[in-house]
XYZ file of C-alpha atoms in Angstrom:
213
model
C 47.190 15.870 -44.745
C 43.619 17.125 -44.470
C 42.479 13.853 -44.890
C 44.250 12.785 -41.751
C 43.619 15.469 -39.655
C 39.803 15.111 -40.070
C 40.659 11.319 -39.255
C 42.094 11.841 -36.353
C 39.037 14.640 -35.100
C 36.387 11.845 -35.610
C 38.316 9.049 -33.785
C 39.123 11.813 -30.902
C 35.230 12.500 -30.948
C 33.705 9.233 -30.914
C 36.651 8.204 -28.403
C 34.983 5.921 -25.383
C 31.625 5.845 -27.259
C 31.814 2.153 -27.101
C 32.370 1.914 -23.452
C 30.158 0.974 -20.611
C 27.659 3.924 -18.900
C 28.857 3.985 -15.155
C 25.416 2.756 -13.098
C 22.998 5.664 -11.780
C 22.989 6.698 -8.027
C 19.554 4.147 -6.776
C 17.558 6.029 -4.530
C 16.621 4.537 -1.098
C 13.286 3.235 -1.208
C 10.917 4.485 1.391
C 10.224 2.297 4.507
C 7.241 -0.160 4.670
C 4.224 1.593 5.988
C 3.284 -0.645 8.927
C 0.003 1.710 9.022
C -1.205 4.725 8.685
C -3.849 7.312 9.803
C -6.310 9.869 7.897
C -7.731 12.928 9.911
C -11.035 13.195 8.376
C -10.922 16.205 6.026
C -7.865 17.382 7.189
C -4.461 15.557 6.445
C -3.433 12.892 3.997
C -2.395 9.608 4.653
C 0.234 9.995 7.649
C 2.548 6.445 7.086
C 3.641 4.647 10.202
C 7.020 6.064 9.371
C 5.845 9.888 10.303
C 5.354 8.401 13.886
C 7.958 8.887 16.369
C 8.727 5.088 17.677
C 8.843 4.632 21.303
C 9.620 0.715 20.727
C 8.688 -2.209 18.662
C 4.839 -2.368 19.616
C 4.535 1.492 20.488
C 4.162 4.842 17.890
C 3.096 8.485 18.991
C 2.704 11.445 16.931
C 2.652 15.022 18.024
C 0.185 16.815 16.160
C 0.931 20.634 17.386
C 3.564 20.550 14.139
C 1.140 18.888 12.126
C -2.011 21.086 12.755
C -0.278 24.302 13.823
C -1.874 23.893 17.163
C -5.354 23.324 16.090
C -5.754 19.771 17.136
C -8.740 20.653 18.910
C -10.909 21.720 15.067
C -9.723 18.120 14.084
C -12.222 15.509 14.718
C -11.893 11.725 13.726
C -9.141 9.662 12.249
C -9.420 6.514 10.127
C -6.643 4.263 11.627
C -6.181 1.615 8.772
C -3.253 -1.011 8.449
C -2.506 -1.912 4.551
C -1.944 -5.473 4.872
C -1.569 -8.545 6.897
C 1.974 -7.976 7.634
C 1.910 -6.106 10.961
C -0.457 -8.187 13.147
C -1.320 -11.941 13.832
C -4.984 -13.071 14.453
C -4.260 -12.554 18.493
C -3.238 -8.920 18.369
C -4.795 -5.714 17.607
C -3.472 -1.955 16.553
C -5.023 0.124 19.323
C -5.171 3.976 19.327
C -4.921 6.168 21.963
C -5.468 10.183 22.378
C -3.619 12.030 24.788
C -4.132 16.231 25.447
C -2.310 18.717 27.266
C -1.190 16.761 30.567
C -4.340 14.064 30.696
C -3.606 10.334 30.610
C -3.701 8.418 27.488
C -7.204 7.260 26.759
C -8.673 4.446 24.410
C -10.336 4.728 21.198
C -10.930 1.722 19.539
C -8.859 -0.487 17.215
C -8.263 -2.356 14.021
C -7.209 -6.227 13.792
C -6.652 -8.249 10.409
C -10.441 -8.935 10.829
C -10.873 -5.625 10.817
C -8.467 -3.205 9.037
C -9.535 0.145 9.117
C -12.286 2.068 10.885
C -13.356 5.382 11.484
C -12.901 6.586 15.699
C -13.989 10.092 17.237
C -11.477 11.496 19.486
C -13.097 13.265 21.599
C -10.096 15.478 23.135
C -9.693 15.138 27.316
C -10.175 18.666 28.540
C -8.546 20.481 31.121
C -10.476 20.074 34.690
C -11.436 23.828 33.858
C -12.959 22.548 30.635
C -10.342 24.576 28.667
C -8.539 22.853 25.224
C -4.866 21.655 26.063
C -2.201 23.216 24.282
C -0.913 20.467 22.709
C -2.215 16.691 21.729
C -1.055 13.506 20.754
C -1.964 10.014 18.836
C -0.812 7.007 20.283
C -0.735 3.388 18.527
C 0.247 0.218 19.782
C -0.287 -3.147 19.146
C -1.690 -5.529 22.034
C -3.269 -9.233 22.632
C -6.701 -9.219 21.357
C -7.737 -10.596 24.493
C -6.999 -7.621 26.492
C -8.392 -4.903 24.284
C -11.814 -6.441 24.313
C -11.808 -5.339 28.219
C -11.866 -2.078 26.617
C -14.204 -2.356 24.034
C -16.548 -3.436 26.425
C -15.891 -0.686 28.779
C -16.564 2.069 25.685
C -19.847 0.221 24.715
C -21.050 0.230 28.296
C -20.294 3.764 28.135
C -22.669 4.755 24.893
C -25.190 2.597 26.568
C -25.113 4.625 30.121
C -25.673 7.555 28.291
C -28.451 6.526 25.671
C -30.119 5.449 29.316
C -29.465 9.212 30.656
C -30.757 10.522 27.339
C -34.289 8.762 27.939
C -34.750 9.359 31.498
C -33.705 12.944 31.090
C -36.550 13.265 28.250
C -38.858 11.072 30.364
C -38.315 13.646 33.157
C -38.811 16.366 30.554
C -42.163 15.005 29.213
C -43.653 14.084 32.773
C -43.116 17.882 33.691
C -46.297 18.094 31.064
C -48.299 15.292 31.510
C -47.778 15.115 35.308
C -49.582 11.654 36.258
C -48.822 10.312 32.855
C -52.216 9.385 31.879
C -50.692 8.605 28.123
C -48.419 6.186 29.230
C -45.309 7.973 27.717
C -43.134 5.824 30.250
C -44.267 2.854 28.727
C -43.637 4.931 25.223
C -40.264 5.435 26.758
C -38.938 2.065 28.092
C -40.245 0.407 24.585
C -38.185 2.700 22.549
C -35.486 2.493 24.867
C -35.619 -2.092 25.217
C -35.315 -1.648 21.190
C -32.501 0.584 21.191
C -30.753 -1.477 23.249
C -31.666 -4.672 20.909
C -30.063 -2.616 18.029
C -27.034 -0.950 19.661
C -26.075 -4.698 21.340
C -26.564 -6.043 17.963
C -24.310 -2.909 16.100
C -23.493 -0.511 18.103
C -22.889 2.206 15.343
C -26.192 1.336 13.251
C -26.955 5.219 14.343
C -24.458 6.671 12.496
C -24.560 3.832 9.281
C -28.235 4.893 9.156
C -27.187 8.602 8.960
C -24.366 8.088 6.464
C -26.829 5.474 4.003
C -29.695 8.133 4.079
């Protein structure tokens, strides 16, 4: 009788041993990220799917939660896209800063030929010159064809002010001189004819220079 009643406690024990585990719960696997952004010492990579989607071409992303309302102390973004998935060879992922109640403005882009870069984002002001109190990102992906009208329109831009830069210190210089005996305007428009040469050529070999030395 002992026999069987320690018989029957290891068949009631290793009861269902032999049957099949019931699957585990899968969890959901994240979204693609389309792209993503890095503000330079100051966020990790922010995925495509942290940006609020306006459409199938168009992402913002409200940074007062992100920065606690510091947007202003924050001041380039890389703007990279992982693979070849998102664009063709005609488009382009452009990004766009908006602050307080200004208009969205351009800031450059990345392509398949191009993936990632580094932009500044220069914050719009208020007309009083005061900081916003709030700022977004925008990204959007457009024809090649008509963000080069833009590129174009930022380039002419550095290249109006390198021009103000040297007339400003030409105006500086002649204040000394007076009838400019040394020929510093000739110094002038030779340094300025090369910069031009370079910056047409690359127009950020300043700041490559800076970052190589």
């Amino acid at each position: 009788r002992n026999f069987l009643d320690l018989l029957h406690y290891h068949l009631r024990a290793t009861e269902g041993s032999d049957k099949t585990p019931e699957p585990m719960a899968l969890v959901p696997a994240p979204p693609p990220m389309l792209f993503g952004a890095v503000f330079v010492r100051k966020s990790f990579v922010i995925s495509s799917d942290s940006f609020a989607r306006a459409d199938a071409t168009h992402w913002t992303l409200d940074l007062a939660p992100l920065l606690q309302g510091a947007y202003h102390e924050v001041r380039d973004v890389c703007l990279f896209i992982p693979n070849a998935n998102l664009l063709d060879n005609n488009s382009a992922l452009v990004l766009y800063v908006q602050a307080g109640n200004s208009p969205w403005e351009y800031r450059g882009c990345v392509s398949n030929v191009q993936p990632s870069e580094v932009f500044p984002l220069n914050w719009p002001l208020n007309p009083d010159g005061t900081v916003g109190p709030n700022a977004q990102i925008g990204v959007s992906v457009e024809p090649t064809a008509e963000v080069v009208g833009k590129e174009q329109q930022v380039l002419g831009s550095k290249e109006e002010f390198a021009k103000r830069v040297a007339m400003d210190l030409f105006r500086y210089m002649e204040s000394f001189i007076g009838d400019d005996r040394l020929g510093v305007g000739n110094v002038i428009d030779n340094w300025f004819n090369k910069f031009l040469h370079k910056f047409r050529r690359d127009p950020n070999y300043l700041t490559r220079n800076k970052e190589q030395s």
